[in-house]
Amino acid sequence: MDSIAAPATLDDPLYYLRNFETVLRWVSECHGDLLDAAERAFVDGVAALPVAPRALLTRMVMRSGELFRADKLRYPEIGPATPALTALEAVGWVRRDGDLALEELFRLYTKAELGCALAARLAAAGLDRHGRKADWLAALGEPAPAPRPLSGWDPDGHLPAAWRLTVMPVCERLRLMFFGNLHQDWREFVLTELGTFRYEPVALDAASRPYRSRADLDAWLDLHACRERFEAGEPADAVAADLPDGDTGNPWVEERRHKLRYKLARQWEREDQLERAEALYAQCQYPDARARRLRVLERRGEYRAALTLAEQAAAAPESEQERQQLARLRPRLHRKLGLPKPVVAPPPTTEAWTLTLPASGFVEGAVAAHLSRDDGPVFYVENTLLTGLFGLLCWDAVFAPLPGAFFHPFQSAPADLYQPGFRHRRRRWFDDAFAALADDRHRGPILDTWRRKFGTASPFVHWGALSEPLLTLALERLPAAHLAAYGERLLGDIKANRAGLPDLIQFTPDGGYRLIEVKGPGDRLQDNQRRWLAFFAEQGIPAAVCKVEWAGP
DNA sequence: CATGCGGGCG
DNA sequence: TTCACACCGTCTC
DNA sequence: GACGGTGTGTCTCGCCCGCATGGG
Ligand SMILES: [Mn+2]
Ligand SMILES: [Mn+2]
């Protein structure tokens, strides 16, 4: 199956067309039932086109935007653009300029060209050719002129022709079907072929695909459109009105839906629309939504309602983070309501000390340099070391070929990495990994994986930060039991616990090690850093906080 | 004309 | 374009 | 001390070219 989607060789001048055809074939074979009639007609129609228009279409799809100047579509391997464009126009996949907005006109043409074509308008606006292009656009855009065909902007025909691609929406949908997301694009094929990206080869089965139904895809695309509008600055009210509120049962779709709800509610909070924010949080399952809802109730002075919800939450906290937030919130609510102080177990204490150092830009580096000795080196590792050791030890678990986890050859992680059953579904592999730790025979396999897989994309291993000397030293010094404790906590909540680890690791001259979180003046521990430090204290894993003051002048 | 930026490309 | 972190201003006890 | 908002770097390569900009 993976051979079907392998990138084409770059020796072929039409390699990009081969790759596009690979995706079309793949979609047609594995996702044919998700296509509607028009999409099916497009996929079949591409195959029926002569090679020149087919290749030009592919070039346009893979470039950015939907608008192109004919004179910028020059490809030696395709030949003249005009006949190819004519063929594409005949099937309706491109059309001549159509209505061009002023911004589009300015994006297509250079300042010099616009100076000619728009000479009259510019003169009327009192602009000469010495101003800046952005100022021209601002001046001519006030009041906003109606979009019009190129001839409407440029009656004398100074400007070269523009063409508009009309099939971008269907191509985006195909991209989504293939990749399961829209942040990967067609360049994956080339960069993989070049060796710039390396992905772990995982056997794919025909049933593996991200979307089961057309409804899943439609919902995903709708949500994506809503999110883009929101991020473009459209008011939360308008976006919320269009936000579909169904439930597809597809975890990836639903996660996006709840995340967008969370962001909209957050925006309403900022606008002091607390009632609406609270109502939206109430139907939002994104992590932290319940904590935000509590905060909103508190801000509205609804202490009684807040306390009721807080007690519900405390009875079944959704995460350690929520437990931590509740431990701060409940005393506040009790005070407001005149209730006795609740008993809250204080977190275990972590050793802390203060260093006074000559001023320098990079606090972590300054502390590392100050503490480092020949027989006691210090590395700036933050999340990369422990997470990397875990990723190396559990490589086979992470890339286990479970149904539905991998559906194309360019995945750096299984699709269900953050889903609740992730660990359980791979317990066979994880049990092996933890057994290796229990028997203290993890070092060989970790080092071996480091050598074999170096450079291959992994959700846990950041190769640039994990040199062999660091790795060997860490393996020598870190007890297996510490690694096991770390791994268990990470697996308990991968998303929340993959960050927040201390800045430095110090390999002490006595043959041990110590993790050090550096805090410059005005910087304080983040919640996730506190949780890790509390855990390390419980587990007897050596960790400390180093506060830094800059030496006075 | 030097410089910086961003798109296109393999 | 997302995310983790640093930094800073505020409010409160 | 708690909280929230904002800014920053780094995400995915390295190279080339066209373009905009501003100073000489
Ligand atoms: Mn840090
Ligand atoms: Mn720090």
PDB file of C-alpha atoms (C1' of nucleotides) and ligand atoms in Angstrom, chain A residues 364 382 503 517-520 523 529, chain C residues 5-6, ligand 2:
ATOM      1  CA  GLU A 364      19.716  29.451  31.176  1.00  0.00           C
ATOM      2  CA  GLU A 382      14.312  21.644  28.628  1.00  0.00           C
ATOM      3  CA  ASP A 503      15.774  23.898  31.712  1.00  0.00           C
ATOM      4  CA  GLU A 517      14.747  25.010  36.440  1.00  0.00           C
ATOM      5  CA  VAL A 518      16.242  28.483  35.934  1.00  0.00           C
ATOM      6  CA  LYS A 519      14.218  31.555  36.811  1.00  0.00           C
ATOM      7  CA  GLY A 520      15.476  34.988  35.877  1.00  0.00           C
ATOM      8  CA  ASP A 523      10.031  35.069  35.875  1.00  0.00           C
ATOM      9  CA  GLN A 529       6.554  23.291  35.740  1.00  0.00           C
TER      10      GLN A 529
ATOM     11  C1'  DC C   5       7.805  30.106  27.363  1.00  0.00           C
ATOM     12  C1'  DA C   6       9.145  34.731  29.082  1.00  0.00           C
TER      13       DA C   6
HETATM   14 MN    MN E   2      13.221  28.669  33.125  1.00  0.00          MN
END
